[in-house]
Amino acid sequence: MGAGATAPTASAGEGEMGAGATAAGERIAATAAPAGEAKASAVCTRSSASSTAAHTSTTANARHKGHAEASPPAPAATAAAAKSSSKSKSPGKGSSQDSTPKASHTANRRLMREFCDLLKNDKIVCELVEDDIREWKVELHDFAEGSHLRKQMESRGITALVVRLSFPERYPFLPPFMRVVSPYLTGGYVLSGGAICMEMLTNQGWSGAYSVESLLIQFSASLIEGKATIATKPGRMEYSHANAQKTFNTISKHHEACGWYTPPKRKG
């Protein structure tokens, strides 16, 4: 099956936040030219400002209590983390730390930055699902020139391949769950229910240095390498989150026992 080859790493300095994060979100929102990105840019700016405010409140509370005594998170940060956690559909079994405000805040801050970065990529269209920073809908518009998948998409008038990503509260230390939404595919390491067979999507194959963009690039390459073909029917299972999760869990257990096949690198 397809595996996650070495991918470009995320940029350094993800630990820094505050006014710089807010300014970055505002700059990107101001420069997002396509009209369709206006809402996404606004969400990016709003998420950045909210993340900064929550962090400032938490820090001030901790200083007031002193270093000798651990302080509880600020109400604003706790409420934001609880709201995001309740809407999350992250797969797998998380540790008891997954639901802490600290873990949630780290994930939201990182995702906000990566989401804003993707707005600058003209070959990928990304939007939040119901304004949830941990639920993304992504459209991939560019595949290798001359590839079978690209020829099929052009002949059938299909402009994009759509995937959904769900991020756990401990992202980027745990991988997102990614599945294909449309069109139906055979081959390309896409399995029943829209599940994707990639080592990069497992806890063992994922690295916190990877980014969503590098994951999408690797996935696009695996589609071409695996000779993905557009199908008229979904196969054994309809494409859905539940069906994709079930299939992914099965193949992950199989590969944990038998290992992974890493295909040669090739441009996707």
Coordinates of C-alpha atoms in Angstrom, one line a residue:
M1 CA 0.0 0.0 0.0
G2 CA 1.0 3.6 -0.3
A3 CA 3.2 5.1 2.4
G4 CA 4.1 8.5 3.5
A5 CA 7.4 9.3 1.9
T6 CA 9.6 12.1 3.4
A7 CA 7.6 15.2 3.2
P8 CA 8.5 18.9 3.5
T9 CA 8.5 20.1 7.1
A10 CA 6.3 22.7 8.6
S11 CA 8.0 26.1 9.1
A12 CA 9.8 26.8 12.4
G13 CA 8.5 29.1 15.1
E14 CA 5.1 27.5 15.5
G15 CA 5.5 28.0 19.3
E16 CA 5.5 31.8 18.9
M17 CA 2.2 33.5 19.1
G18 CA 0.5 36.7 20.2
A19 CA 0.4 39.9 18.2
G20 CA 2.5 38.3 15.4
A21 CA -0.2 35.7 14.8
T22 CA -2.9 38.3 14.6
A23 CA -1.0 40.4 12.2
A24 CA -0.3 37.5 9.9
G25 CA -4.0 36.5 9.8
E26 CA -5.0 40.1 9.0
R27 CA -2.3 40.4 6.2
I28 CA -3.6 37.2 4.6
A29 CA -7.2 38.2 4.9
A30 CA -6.4 41.6 3.2
T31 CA -4.6 40.0 0.3
A32 CA -7.0 37.1 -0.5
A33 CA -8.0 38.2 -4.0
P34 CA -10.6 35.6 -5.1
A35 CA -14.1 36.4 -3.9
G36 CA -14.7 32.8 -2.9
E37 CA -11.9 33.1 -0.3
A38 CA -13.4 36.1 1.5
K39 CA -15.2 34.1 4.1
A40 CA -12.3 31.8 4.7
S41 CA -9.9 34.7 5.1
A42 CA -12.3 36.3 7.6
V43 CA -12.4 33.1 9.6
C44 CA -8.6 33.0 9.5
T45 CA -8.4 36.5 10.9
R46 CA -11.1 35.8 13.5
S47 CA -9.4 32.6 14.6
S48 CA -6.1 34.3 15.0
A49 CA -7.5 37.1 17.1
S50 CA -9.4 34.7 19.3
S51 CA -6.3 32.5 19.8
T52 CA -4.2 35.5 20.8
A53 CA -6.8 36.8 23.3
A54 CA -7.3 33.4 24.9
H55 CA -3.5 33.0 25.3
T56 CA -3.1 36.5 26.8
S57 CA -5.9 35.8 29.3
T58 CA -4.4 32.4 30.4
T59 CA -0.9 33.9 30.8
A60 CA -2.1 36.8 32.9
N61 CA -4.0 34.4 35.2
A62 CA -0.9 32.1 35.6
R63 CA 1.3 35.1 36.6
H64 CA -1.2 36.3 39.1
K65 CA -1.2 32.9 40.9
G66 CA 2.5 32.7 40.9
H67 CA 4.9 29.9 39.9
A68 CA 4.5 27.9 43.0
E69 CA 0.9 27.1 42.4
A70 CA -0.6 25.8 39.1
S71 CA -3.5 28.0 38.0
P72 CA -6.6 26.9 36.2
P73 CA -7.1 28.0 32.5
A74 CA -8.8 31.3 31.9
P75 CA -12.6 31.0 31.4
A76 CA -12.3 32.4 27.8
A77 CA -9.6 29.8 26.9
T78 CA -11.6 27.0 28.6
A79 CA -14.8 27.9 26.7
A80 CA -13.1 28.1 23.3
A81 CA -11.4 24.7 23.9
A82 CA -14.6 23.1 25.1
K83 CA -16.5 24.4 22.0
S84 CA -13.9 23.1 19.6
S85 CA -13.6 19.8 21.4
S86 CA -17.4 19.2 21.3
K87 CA -17.5 19.8 17.6
S88 CA -14.4 17.6 16.8
K89 CA -14.8 14.2 15.1
S90 CA -11.2 13.1 15.5
P91 CA -10.7 9.4 15.2
G92 CA -8.7 6.9 17.3
K93 CA -8.2 6.6 21.0
G94 CA -6.7 9.7 22.5
S95 CA -4.9 10.0 25.8
S96 CA -6.5 11.6 28.8
Q97 CA -4.6 14.8 27.9
D98 CA -6.4 15.1 24.6
S99 CA -9.3 17.1 26.1
T100 CA -7.2 19.6 28.1
P101 CA -7.4 23.2 27.1
K102 CA -3.7 23.3 26.5
A103 CA -3.8 20.5 23.9
S104 CA -6.8 22.1 22.2
H105 CA -5.2 25.6 22.2
T106 CA -2.0 24.2 20.6
A107 CA -4.0 22.4 17.9
N108 CA -6.2 25.4 17.1
R109 CA -3.2 27.8 16.9
R110 CA -1.3 25.5 14.6
L111 CA -4.3 24.8 12.4
M112 CA -5.1 28.5 12.1
R113 CA -1.6 29.2 10.8
E114 CA -1.7 26.3 8.3
F115 CA -5.2 27.2 7.1
C116 CA -4.0 30.7 6.3
D117 CA -1.0 29.4 4.5
L118 CA -3.1 27.2 2.3
L119 CA -5.2 30.2 1.2
K120 CA -2.1 31.3 -0.8
N121 CA -1.9 28.0 -2.8
D122 CA -3.9 28.5 -6.0
K123 CA -4.0 24.8 -6.7
I124 CA -5.8 23.9 -3.5
V125 CA -9.1 25.3 -2.2
C126 CA -9.7 24.9 1.5
E127 CA -12.6 25.9 3.6
L128 CA -13.8 25.2 7.2
V129 CA -16.8 23.0 7.8
E130 CA -19.3 25.0 9.8
D131 CA -16.5 27.4 10.9
D132 CA -14.8 24.5 12.8
I133 CA -11.1 25.0 12.7
R134 CA -10.6 21.2 13.1
E135 CA -12.9 20.2 10.2
W136 CA -11.7 21.0 6.7
K137 CA -13.0 20.5 3.2
V138 CA -10.3 20.6 0.6
E139 CA -10.5 20.6 -3.2
L140 CA -7.4 19.4 -5.2
H141 CA -7.4 20.9 -8.6
D142 CA -4.0 20.0 -10.0
F143 CA -2.6 16.6 -11.0
A144 CA 0.3 15.4 -13.1
E145 CA 0.1 16.4 -16.7
G146 CA -0.8 13.5 -18.9
S147 CA -1.9 11.3 -16.0
H148 CA -4.9 9.0 -16.4
L149 CA -6.7 10.6 -13.5
R150 CA -6.3 14.1 -14.9
K151 CA -7.5 13.0 -18.4
Q152 CA -10.5 11.4 -16.8
M153 CA -11.4 14.5 -14.8
E154 CA -11.1 16.7 -17.9
S155 CA -13.2 14.4 -20.1
R156 CA -15.9 14.1 -17.5
G157 CA -15.9 17.8 -16.5
I158 CA -14.8 17.1 -13.0
T159 CA -12.9 20.2 -11.7
A160 CA -11.6 18.9 -8.4
L161 CA -11.1 15.9 -6.2
V162 CA -12.6 16.6 -2.8
V163 CA -11.3 15.3 0.6
R164 CA -12.3 16.0 4.2
L165 CA -9.8 16.3 7.1
S166 CA -10.7 15.9 10.8
F167 CA -8.0 17.0 13.3
P168 CA -7.5 15.6 16.8
E169 CA -7.0 17.9 19.8
R170 CA -3.4 16.8 20.0
Y171 CA -2.5 17.9 16.4
P172 CA 0.2 18.2 15.2
F173 CA 1.5 15.5 17.5
L174 CA -1.2 13.1 16.2
P175 CA -2.2 12.9 12.5
P176 CA -5.4 14.1 11.0
F177 CA -8.0 11.6 9.6
M178 CA -8.4 12.2 5.9
R179 CA -10.9 10.6 3.5
V180 CA -12.1 11.1 -0.1
V181 CA -15.5 12.6 -0.5
S182 CA -15.8 12.7 -4.3
P183 CA -15.5 11.4 -7.0
Y184 CA -15.6 7.7 -6.4
L185 CA -12.2 6.1 -7.1
T186 CA -10.6 2.7 -7.6
G187 CA -6.9 2.3 -7.1
G188 CA -4.7 5.1 -6.0
Y189 CA -4.6 3.6 -2.5
V190 CA -8.2 4.8 -2.0
L191 CA -10.3 2.0 -0.4
S192 CA -13.9 1.3 0.7
G193 CA -15.8 4.2 2.1
G194 CA -13.2 6.7 0.9
A195 CA -10.5 5.5 3.3
I196 CA -6.9 6.3 2.3
C197 CA -4.1 3.8 2.7
M198 CA -1.1 5.9 3.6
E199 CA 1.4 5.3 6.4
M200 CA 1.7 9.0 6.8
L201 CA -1.8 9.1 8.2
T202 CA -1.0 6.7 11.0
N203 CA 0.5 7.5 14.4
Q204 CA 3.6 5.6 13.6
G205 CA 4.1 7.3 10.2
W206 CA 3.2 10.8 11.2
S207 CA 5.6 13.5 12.4
G208 CA 4.7 16.8 14.0
A209 CA 7.0 18.4 11.5
Y210 CA 4.7 17.6 8.6
S211 CA 2.1 20.1 7.5
V212 CA -1.3 19.7 5.9
E213 CA 0.1 21.0 2.6
S214 CA 2.9 18.4 2.5
L215 CA 0.3 15.7 3.3
L216 CA -1.9 16.8 0.4
I217 CA 1.0 16.9 -2.0
Q218 CA 2.0 13.3 -0.9
F219 CA -1.6 12.2 -1.3
S220 CA -1.8 13.6 -4.8
A221 CA 1.4 11.8 -5.8
S222 CA 0.1 8.5 -4.3
L223 CA -3.1 8.8 -6.5
I224 CA -1.0 9.0 -9.6
E225 CA 1.5 6.3 -8.5
G226 CA -1.4 4.0 -7.6
K227 CA -3.2 4.6 -10.9
A228 CA -6.3 6.0 -9.4
T229 CA -9.4 5.7 -11.7
I230 CA -12.7 7.5 -11.5
A231 CA -15.5 5.0 -10.8
T232 CA -19.3 5.3 -11.4
K233 CA -20.1 3.4 -8.2
P234 CA -18.6 3.5 -4.7
G235 CA -17.9 -0.2 -4.5
R236 CA -18.7 -2.1 -1.3
M237 CA -19.3 0.9 0.8
E238 CA -20.8 4.4 0.3
Y239 CA -18.3 7.2 0.9
S240 CA -18.9 8.4 4.5
H241 CA -16.9 9.3 7.6
A242 CA -18.0 6.2 9.4
N243 CA -17.3 3.8 6.6
A244 CA -13.9 5.3 5.8
Q245 CA -13.0 5.2 9.5
K246 CA -13.9 1.5 9.7
T247 CA -11.8 0.6 6.7
F248 CA -8.9 2.7 7.8
N249 CA -8.8 1.1 11.2
T250 CA -8.8 -2.4 9.6
I251 CA -5.9 -1.6 7.1
S252 CA -3.9 0.2 9.8
K253 CA -4.0 -3.0 12.0
H254 CA -3.0 -5.1 9.1
H255 CA 0.0 -2.9 8.2
E256 CA 1.1 -2.6 11.8
A257 CA 1.6 -6.4 11.7
C258 CA 2.9 -6.8 8.2
G259 CA 4.7 -3.5 7.5
W260 CA 4.2 -0.9 4.8
Y261 CA 5.2 -0.7 1.1
T262 CA 6.8 2.6 0.2
P263 CA 6.4 3.3 -3.6
P264 CA 9.1 5.2 -5.5
K265 CA 8.9 8.9 -5.4
R266 CA 7.2 10.4 -8.4
K267 CA 5.7 13.8 -9.1
G268 CA 2.0 14.0 -8.6

